[in-house]
Coordinates of C-alpha atoms and ligand atoms in Angstrom, one line a residue:
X1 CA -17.3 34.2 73.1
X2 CA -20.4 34.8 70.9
X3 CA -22.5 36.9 73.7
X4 CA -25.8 36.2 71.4
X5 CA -25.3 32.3 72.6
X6 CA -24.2 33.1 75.4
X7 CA -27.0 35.6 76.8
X8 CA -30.0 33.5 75.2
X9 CA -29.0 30.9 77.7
X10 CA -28.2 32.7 80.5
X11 CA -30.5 32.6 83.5
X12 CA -32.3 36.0 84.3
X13 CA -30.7 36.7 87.3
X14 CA -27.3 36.4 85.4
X15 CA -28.9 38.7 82.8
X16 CA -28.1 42.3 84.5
X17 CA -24.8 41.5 84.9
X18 CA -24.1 40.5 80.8
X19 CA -26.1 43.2 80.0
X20 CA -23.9 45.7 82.0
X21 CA -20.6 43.9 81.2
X22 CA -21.6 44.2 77.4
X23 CA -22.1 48.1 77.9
X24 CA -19.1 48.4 79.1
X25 CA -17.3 46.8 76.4
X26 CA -18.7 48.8 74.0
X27 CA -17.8 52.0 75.6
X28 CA -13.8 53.5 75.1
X29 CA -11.0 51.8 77.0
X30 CA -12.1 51.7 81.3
X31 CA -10.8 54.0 83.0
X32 CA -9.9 53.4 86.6
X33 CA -10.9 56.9 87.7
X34 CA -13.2 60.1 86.2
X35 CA -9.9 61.8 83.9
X36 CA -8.5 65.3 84.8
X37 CA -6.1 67.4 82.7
X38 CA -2.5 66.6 83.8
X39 CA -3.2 63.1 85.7
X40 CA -1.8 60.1 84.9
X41 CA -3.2 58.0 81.9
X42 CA -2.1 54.8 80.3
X43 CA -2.6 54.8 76.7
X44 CA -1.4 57.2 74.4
X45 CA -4.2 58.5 71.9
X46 CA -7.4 57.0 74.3
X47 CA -10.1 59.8 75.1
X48 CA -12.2 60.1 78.2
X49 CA -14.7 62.3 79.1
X50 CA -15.9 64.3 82.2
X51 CA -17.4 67.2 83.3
X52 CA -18.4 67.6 79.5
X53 CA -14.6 68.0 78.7
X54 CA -13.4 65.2 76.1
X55 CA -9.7 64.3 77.0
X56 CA -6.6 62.8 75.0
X57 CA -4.0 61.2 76.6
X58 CA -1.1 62.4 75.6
X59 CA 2.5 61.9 75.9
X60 CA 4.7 64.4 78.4
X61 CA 8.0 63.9 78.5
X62 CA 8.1 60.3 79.4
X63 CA 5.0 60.2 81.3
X64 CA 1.2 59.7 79.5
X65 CA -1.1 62.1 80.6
X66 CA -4.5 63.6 80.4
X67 CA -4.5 66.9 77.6
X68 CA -6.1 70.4 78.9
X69 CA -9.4 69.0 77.1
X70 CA -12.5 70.0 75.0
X71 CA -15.6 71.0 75.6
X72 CA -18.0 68.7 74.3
X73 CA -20.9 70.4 72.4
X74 CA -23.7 68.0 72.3
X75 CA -24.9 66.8 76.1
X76 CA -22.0 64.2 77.9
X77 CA -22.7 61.1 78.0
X78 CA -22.7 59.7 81.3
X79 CA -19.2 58.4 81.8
X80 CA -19.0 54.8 83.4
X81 CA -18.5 55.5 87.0
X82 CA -16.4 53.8 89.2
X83 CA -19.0 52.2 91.4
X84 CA -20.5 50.7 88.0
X85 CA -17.1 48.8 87.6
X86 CA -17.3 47.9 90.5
X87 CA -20.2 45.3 89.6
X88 CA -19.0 44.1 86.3
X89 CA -17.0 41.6 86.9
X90 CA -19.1 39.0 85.4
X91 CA -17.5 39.8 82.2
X92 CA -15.1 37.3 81.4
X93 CA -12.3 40.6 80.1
X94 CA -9.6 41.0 82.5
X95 CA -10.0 44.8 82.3
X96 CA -13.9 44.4 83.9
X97 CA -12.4 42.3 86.7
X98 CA -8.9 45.2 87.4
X99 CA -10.8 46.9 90.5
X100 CA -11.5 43.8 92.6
X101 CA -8.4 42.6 94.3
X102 CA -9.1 38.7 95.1
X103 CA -7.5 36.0 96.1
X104 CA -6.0 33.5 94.1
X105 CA -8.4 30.4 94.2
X106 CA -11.1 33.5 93.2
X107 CA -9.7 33.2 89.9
X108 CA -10.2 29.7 89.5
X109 CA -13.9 29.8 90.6
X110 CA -14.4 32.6 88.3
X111 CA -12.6 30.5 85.4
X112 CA -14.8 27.5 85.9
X113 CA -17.9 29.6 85.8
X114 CA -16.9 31.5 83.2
X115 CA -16.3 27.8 81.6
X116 CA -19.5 26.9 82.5
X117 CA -21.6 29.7 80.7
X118 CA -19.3 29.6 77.7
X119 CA -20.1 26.0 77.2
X120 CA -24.1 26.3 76.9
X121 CA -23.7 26.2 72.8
X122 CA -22.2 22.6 73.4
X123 CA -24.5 19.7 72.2
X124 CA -25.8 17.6 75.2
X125 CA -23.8 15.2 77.0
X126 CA -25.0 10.7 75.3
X127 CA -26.8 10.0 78.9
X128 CA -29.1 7.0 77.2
X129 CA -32.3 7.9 80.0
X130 CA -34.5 5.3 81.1
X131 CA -37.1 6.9 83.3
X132 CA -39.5 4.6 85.1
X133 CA -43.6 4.8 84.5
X134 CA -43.9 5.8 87.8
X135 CA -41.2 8.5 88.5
X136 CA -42.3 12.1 89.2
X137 CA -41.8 13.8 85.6
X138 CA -41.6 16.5 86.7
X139 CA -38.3 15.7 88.8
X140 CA -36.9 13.9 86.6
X141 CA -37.1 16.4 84.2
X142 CA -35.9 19.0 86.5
X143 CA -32.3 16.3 87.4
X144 CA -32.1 15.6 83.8
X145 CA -32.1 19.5 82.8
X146 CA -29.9 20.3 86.0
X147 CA -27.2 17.5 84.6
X148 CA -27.5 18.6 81.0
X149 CA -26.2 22.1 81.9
X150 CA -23.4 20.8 83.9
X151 CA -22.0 17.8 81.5
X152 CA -21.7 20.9 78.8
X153 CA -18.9 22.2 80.4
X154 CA -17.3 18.7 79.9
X155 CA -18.5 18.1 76.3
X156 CA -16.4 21.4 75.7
X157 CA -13.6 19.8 77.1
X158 CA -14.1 16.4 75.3
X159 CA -14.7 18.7 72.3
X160 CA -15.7 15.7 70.1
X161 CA -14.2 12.6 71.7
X162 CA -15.7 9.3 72.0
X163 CA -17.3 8.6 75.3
X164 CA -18.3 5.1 76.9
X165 CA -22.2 5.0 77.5
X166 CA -23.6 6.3 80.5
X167 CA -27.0 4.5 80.9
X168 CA -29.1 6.5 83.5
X169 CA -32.3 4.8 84.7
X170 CA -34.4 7.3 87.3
X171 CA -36.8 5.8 88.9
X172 CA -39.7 6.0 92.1
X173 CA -39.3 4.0 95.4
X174 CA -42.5 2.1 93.9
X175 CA -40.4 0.7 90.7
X176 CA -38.5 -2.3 91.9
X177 CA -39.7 -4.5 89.2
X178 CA -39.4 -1.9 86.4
X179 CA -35.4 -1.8 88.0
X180 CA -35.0 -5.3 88.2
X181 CA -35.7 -5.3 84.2
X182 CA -33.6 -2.5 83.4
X183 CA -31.0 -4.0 85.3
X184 CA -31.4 -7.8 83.8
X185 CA -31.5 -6.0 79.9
X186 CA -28.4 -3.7 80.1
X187 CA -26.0 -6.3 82.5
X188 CA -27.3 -9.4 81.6
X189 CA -25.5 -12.0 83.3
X190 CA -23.0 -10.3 85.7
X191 CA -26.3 -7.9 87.0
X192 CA -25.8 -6.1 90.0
X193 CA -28.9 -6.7 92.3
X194 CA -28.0 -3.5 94.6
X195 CA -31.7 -2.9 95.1
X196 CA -32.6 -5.2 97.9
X197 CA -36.9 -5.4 98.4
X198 CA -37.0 -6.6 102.1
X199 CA -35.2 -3.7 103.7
X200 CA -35.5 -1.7 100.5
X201 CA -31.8 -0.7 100.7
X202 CA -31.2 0.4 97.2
X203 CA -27.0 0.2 97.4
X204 CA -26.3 2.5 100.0
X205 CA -29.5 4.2 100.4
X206 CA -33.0 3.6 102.1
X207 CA -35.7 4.3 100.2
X208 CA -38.6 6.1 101.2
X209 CA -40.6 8.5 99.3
X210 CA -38.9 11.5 100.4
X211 CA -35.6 10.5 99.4
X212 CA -33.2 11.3 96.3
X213 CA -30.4 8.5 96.3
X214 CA -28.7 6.1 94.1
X215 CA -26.0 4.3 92.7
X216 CA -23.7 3.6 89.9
X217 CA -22.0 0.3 88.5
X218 CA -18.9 0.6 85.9
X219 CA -20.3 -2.9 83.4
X220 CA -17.6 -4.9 82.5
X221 CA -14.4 -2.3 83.1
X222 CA -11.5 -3.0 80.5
X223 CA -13.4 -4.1 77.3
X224 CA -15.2 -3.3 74.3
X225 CA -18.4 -3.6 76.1
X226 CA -17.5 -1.2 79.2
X227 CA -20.3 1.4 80.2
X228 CA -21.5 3.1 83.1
X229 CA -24.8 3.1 84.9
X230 CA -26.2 5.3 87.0
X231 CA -29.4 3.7 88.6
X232 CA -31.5 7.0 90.8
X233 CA -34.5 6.9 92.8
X234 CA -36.7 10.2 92.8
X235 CA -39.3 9.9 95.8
X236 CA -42.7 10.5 94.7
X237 CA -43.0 12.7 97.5
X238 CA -39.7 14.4 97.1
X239 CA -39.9 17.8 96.4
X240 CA -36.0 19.3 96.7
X241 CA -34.6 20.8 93.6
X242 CA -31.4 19.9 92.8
X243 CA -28.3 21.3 94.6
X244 CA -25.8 23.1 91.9
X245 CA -23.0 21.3 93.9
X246 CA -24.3 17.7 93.8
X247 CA -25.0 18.2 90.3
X248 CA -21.5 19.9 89.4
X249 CA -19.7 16.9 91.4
X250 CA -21.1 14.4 90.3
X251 CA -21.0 15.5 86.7
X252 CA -17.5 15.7 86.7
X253 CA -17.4 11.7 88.0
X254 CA -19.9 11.2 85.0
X255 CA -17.3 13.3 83.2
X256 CA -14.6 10.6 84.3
X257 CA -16.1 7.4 84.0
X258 CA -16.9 8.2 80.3
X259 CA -13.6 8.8 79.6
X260 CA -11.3 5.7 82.0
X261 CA -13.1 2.4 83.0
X262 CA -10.3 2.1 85.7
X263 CA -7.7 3.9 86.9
X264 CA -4.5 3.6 87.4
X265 CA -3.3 1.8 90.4
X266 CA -0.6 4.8 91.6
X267 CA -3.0 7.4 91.8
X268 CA -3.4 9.0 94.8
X269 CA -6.8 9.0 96.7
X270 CA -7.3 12.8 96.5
X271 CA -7.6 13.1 92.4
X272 CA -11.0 12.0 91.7
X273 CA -13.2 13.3 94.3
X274 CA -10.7 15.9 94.8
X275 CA -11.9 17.1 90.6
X276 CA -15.4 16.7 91.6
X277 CA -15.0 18.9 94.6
X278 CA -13.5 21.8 93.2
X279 CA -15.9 22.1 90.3
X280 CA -19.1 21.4 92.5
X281 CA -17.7 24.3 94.9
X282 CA -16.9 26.4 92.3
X283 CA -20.3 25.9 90.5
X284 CA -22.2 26.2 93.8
X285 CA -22.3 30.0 94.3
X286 CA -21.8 32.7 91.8
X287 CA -18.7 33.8 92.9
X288 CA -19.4 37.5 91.4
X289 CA -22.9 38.1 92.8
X290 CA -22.3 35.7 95.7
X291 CA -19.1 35.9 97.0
X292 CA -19.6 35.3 100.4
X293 CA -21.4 32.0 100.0
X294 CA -18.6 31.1 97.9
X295 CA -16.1 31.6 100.6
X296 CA -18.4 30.1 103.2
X297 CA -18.1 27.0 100.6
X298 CA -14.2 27.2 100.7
X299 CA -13.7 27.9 104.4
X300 CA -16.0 24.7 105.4
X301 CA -13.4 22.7 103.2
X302 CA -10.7 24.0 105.5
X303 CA -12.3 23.1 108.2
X304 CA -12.8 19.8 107.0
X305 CA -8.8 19.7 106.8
X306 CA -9.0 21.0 109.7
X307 CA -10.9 18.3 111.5
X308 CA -7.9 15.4 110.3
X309 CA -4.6 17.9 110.5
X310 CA -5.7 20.0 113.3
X311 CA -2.1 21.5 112.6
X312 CA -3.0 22.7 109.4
X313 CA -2.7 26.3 109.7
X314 CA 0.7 25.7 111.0
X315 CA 2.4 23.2 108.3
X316 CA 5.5 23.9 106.7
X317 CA 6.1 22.4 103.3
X318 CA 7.8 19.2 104.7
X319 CA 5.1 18.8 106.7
X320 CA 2.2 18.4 104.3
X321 CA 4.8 16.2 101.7
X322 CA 4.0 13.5 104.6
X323 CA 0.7 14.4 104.5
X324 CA 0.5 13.9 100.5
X325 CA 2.5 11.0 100.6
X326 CA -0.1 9.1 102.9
X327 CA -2.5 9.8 100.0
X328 CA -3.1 6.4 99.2
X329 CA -5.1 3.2 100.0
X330 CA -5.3 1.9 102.3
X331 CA -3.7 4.7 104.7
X332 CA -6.2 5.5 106.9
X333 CA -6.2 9.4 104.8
X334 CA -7.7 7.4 102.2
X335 CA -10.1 5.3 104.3
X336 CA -13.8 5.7 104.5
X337 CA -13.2 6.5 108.5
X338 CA -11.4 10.1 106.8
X339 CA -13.9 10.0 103.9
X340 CA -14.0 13.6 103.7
X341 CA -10.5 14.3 104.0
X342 CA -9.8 13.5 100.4
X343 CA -12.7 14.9 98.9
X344 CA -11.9 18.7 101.2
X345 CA -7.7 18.5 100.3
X346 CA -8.0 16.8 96.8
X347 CA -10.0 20.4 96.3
X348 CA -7.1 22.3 97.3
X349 CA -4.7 20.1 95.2
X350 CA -6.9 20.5 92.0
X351 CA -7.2 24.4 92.6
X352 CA -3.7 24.2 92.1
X353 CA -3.5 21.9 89.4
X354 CA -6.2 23.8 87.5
X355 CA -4.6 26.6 88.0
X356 CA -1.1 25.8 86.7
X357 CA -1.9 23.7 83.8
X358 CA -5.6 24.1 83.1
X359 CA -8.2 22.1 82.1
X360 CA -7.4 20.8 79.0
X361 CA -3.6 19.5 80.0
X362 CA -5.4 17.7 82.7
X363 CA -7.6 16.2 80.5
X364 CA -4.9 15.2 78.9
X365 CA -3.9 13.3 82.0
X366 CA -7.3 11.6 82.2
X367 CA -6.9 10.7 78.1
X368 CA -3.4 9.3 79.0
X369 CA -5.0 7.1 82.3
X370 CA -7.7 5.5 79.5
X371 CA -4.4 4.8 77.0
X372 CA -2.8 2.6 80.2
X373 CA 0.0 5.1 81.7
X374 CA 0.5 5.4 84.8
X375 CA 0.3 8.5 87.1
X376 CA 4.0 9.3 87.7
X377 CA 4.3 8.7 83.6
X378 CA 1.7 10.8 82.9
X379 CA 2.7 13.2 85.1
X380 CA 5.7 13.5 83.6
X381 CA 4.5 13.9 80.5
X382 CA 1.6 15.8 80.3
X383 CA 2.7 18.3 83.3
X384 CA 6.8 17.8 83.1
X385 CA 6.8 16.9 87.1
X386 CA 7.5 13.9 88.8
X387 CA 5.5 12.9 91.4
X388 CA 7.8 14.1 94.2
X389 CA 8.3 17.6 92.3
X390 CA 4.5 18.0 92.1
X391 CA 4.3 16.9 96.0
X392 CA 6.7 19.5 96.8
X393 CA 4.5 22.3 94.6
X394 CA 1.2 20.9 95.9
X395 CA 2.8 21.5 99.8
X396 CA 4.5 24.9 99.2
X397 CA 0.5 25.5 97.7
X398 CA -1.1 24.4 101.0
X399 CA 1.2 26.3 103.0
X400 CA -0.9 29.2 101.5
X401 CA -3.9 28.2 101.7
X402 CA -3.9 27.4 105.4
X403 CA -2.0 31.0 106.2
X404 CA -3.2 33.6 107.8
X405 CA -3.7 35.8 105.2
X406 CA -3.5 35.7 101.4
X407 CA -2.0 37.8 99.2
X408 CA -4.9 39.5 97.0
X409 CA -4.3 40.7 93.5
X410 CA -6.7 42.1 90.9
X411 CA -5.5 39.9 88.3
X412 CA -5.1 36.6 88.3
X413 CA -2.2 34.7 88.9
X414 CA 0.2 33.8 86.3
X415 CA 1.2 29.9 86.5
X416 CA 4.9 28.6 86.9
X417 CA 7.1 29.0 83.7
X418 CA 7.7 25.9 82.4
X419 CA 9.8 23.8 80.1
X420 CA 7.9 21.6 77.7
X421 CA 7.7 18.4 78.9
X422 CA 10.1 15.7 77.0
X423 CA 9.4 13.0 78.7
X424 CA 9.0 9.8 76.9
X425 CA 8.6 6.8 78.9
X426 CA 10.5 3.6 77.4
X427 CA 8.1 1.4 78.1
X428 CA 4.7 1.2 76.2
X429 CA 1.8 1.5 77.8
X430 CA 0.6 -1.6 79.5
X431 CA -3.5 -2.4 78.9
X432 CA -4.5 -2.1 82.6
X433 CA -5.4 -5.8 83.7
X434 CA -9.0 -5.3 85.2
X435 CA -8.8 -4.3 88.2
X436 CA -9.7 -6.6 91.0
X437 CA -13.1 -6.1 92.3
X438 CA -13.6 -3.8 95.7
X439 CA -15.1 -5.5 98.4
X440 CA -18.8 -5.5 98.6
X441 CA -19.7 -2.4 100.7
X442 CA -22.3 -3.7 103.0
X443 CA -25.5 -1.8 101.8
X444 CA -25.9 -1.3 105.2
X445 CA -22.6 0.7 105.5
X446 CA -24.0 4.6 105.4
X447 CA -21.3 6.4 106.0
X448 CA -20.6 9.1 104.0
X449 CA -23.9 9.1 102.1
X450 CA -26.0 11.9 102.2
X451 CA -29.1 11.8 103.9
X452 CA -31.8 14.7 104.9
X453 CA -32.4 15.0 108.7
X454 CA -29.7 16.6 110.9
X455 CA -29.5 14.5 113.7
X456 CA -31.4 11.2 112.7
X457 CA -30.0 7.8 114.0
X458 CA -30.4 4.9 112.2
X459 CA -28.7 1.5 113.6
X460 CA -28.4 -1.4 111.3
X461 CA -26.0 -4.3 110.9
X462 CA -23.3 -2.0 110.5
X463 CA -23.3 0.2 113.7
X464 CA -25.0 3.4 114.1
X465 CA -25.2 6.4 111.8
X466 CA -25.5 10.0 112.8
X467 CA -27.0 12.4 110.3
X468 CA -24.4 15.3 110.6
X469 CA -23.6 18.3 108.5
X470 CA -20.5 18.3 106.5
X471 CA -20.1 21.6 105.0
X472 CA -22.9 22.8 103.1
X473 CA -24.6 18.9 102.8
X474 CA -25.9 16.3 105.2
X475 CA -24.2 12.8 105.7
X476 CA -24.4 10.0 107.4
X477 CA -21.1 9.2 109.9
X478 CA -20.9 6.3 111.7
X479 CA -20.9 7.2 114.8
X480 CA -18.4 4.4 116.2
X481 CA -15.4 4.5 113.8
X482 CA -13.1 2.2 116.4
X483 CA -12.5 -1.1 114.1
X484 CA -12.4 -3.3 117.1
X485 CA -15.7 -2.5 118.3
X486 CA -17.6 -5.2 118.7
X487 CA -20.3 -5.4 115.7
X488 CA -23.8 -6.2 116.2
X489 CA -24.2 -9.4 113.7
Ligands
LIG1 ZN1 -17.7 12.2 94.4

């Protein structure tokens, strides 16, 4: 890691903690505790000092330990005290990080952070803007800065590769005929009018001056002219800044879209909102100076779990195969009633996945989706599972997470030996046909958009819509999910 980069771009508040990890790094090998002739050290020839005695470890028989000492001359240095330690785990060394005994998942968070910061040298994600006349600048420029920082984690992991355009138009609740031309320049014939102006539904979102909302629309999936657009409305009277886990969430679908146009047809439900989840709870809090928000974060995924396998806590592996195996449309798991469900265990899954075969193998996976594979091929090559083996891995992992208690290490955990994968699949790789348009989501249909006011009820066409909080955001759920409930027309 070049620190110079790395600490020209931090944020202040981040700046303590580099400045203390970099101390530290310069100083001798850590040790754990303040040395004392005879005790127990770990490295032959290191020195300590304390009590202005300089010590040597030394070897004893078979043991390593601490020489009678020197007396140092010249004043002691202050040797780093234990409590210091304590605080330094921002430092992406293992040794800095020894004294904390974590959790597993902890590890992964501090990975992706760690990814995060490391990635600020990256050059900026393509996103062609298109900001309106009338959109707050100010806003605008606050989103666009906000998503520049997050696609650089992804431009690490691209590291070069070609990318599909993401087009990103943001615009006021005042521009509807500034979108209506954006929209007839870039899609042309096969336009998506999503912004209706007589209720002012823009997709799934009403407008109002207040609001930040929008919409995307993958242009002509499966060919040469596929891009993605992202159309955003800024109120001119919003004033929110952005949330690190919107941001981080939806980067990683930005992150996604530029890579597959479609995906494959045997993927389960939890993969791509389950990728977006993890790295927008991850990115939330700063796991080392913010710890307990960060497990706030994870717990209100469990519950989320929670609320659809009220049994979670007491699954057995067998149990939550079923569970995974349901993971597809259009089981109800997968359905928009559950619409949380796979976003809250996809996270689970991918702390796993991220864990055992880290980001770049499973970008690997996403290359392999854009080449035509599908998932059980892919998972066979890229991770050397097949589906059923990684179900049974993915179970025996959320057996764990729902226990009672976790085993806590201060290292992080080392992922499965494995043998390389040698899986070739006979076939080639059929060119995905395109994939057959989802219904039309009535723009009327809320649920599962965010929206501001705990406790607000709009009705519409589509039922009634409850302004509840999931985890740390606010969405709309409709309030009558029973399909045979009459409709109001
Ligand atoms: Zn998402």
């Amino acid at each position: 890691m070049n620190t110079l980069i790395v600490s020209a771009l931090l944020r202040p508040r981040n700046q303590m903690a580099l400045i203390l990890a970099l101390l530290l790094s310069l100083s001798t090998p850590v040790q754990a505790a303040a040395p004392k002739a005879g005790a127990k050290c770990t490295k032959a020839g290191s020195t300590a000092t304390a009590g202005g005695m300089k010590f040597t470890c030394i070897k004893s028989g078979t043991k390593l330990v601490w020489n009678k000492g020197v007396a140092i001359k010249a004043s002691p240095k202050p040797s780093p005290t234990p409590t210091r330690t304590q605080t330094l785990d921002a430092s992406p060394s293992p040794a800095s990080t020894s004294l904390i005994e974590r959790e597993a998942w902890e590890f992964t968070y501090l990975k992706i952070w760690n990814e995060l910061e490391k990635a600020q040298n990256q050059g900026s994600f393509p996103f062609d803007y298109k900001l309106s006349p009338n959109v707050n600048q100010e806003k605008a420029k606050e989103s666009i800065a906000a998503y520049d920082k997050a696609m650089k984690l992804w431009m690490a992991i691209l590291s070069g590769e070609k990318v599909s355009p993401v087009v990103w138009a943001i615009m006021s609740e005042k521009d509807y005929a500034w979108w209506k031309q954006v929209v007839d320049e870039q899609e042309g014939k096969s336009a998506n009018y999503a912004w209706n102006p007589t209720t002012n539904m823009l997709g799934h979102c009403q407008l109002s001056s207040t609001i930040f909302c929008g919409y995307g629309n993958a242009f002509k999936a499966n060919t040469s002219e596929y891009k993605f657009l992202q159309y955003n409305v800024i109120g001119s009277n919003y004033a929110s800044s952005p949330n690190a886990n919107t941001v981080n969430h939806e980067s990683v679908h930005f992150y996604q879209l530029s890579v597959v146009q479609s995906f494959p047809s045997d993927l389960p439900c939890w993969y791509v909102e389950g990728q977006a989840s993890l790295y927008g709870g991850a990115l939330e809090f700063d796991l080392t100076s913010n710890r307990f928000s960060s497990i706030r974060q994870r717990n209100n995924f469990k519950s989320i779990v929670r609320q659809y396998q009220p049994n979670a806590d007491s699954y057995v592996p067998k149990e939550w195969v079923e569970v995974l195996k349901n993971m597809y449309y259009p089981h109800i798991s997968c359905s928009s009633q559950q619409d949380y469900f796979k976003y809250a265990l996809g996270m689970f899954v991918w702390e796993y996945l991220y864990q055992q075969f880290g980001p770049q193998v499973m970008h690997q996976v996403l290359l392999d989706f854009k080449t035509g594979w599908s998932f059980n091929e892919t998972l066979q090559m890229r991770l050397g599972v097949t589906l059923d083996q990684l179900n049974d891995e993915l179970a025996t992992h959320l057996v764990e997470v729902f226990s009672k208690s976790q085993p806590k290490s201060t290292i992080a955990p080392t992922p499965k030996p494995r043998p390389k994968p040698t899986f070739t699949p006979t076939s080639t790789p059929t060119p995905r046909p395109t994939p057959t348009p989802t219904p039309e989501r009535s723009p009327d249909d809320l649920n599962g958009l965010s929206c501001s006011k705990e406790n607000e009820i709009i009705k519409n066409s589509q039922g009634e819509f409850w302004c509840l909080k999931f985890g740390e955001r606010y969405q709309w759920a409709k309030n009558n999910p029973d399909p045979n409930a009459k409709r109001t027309p």
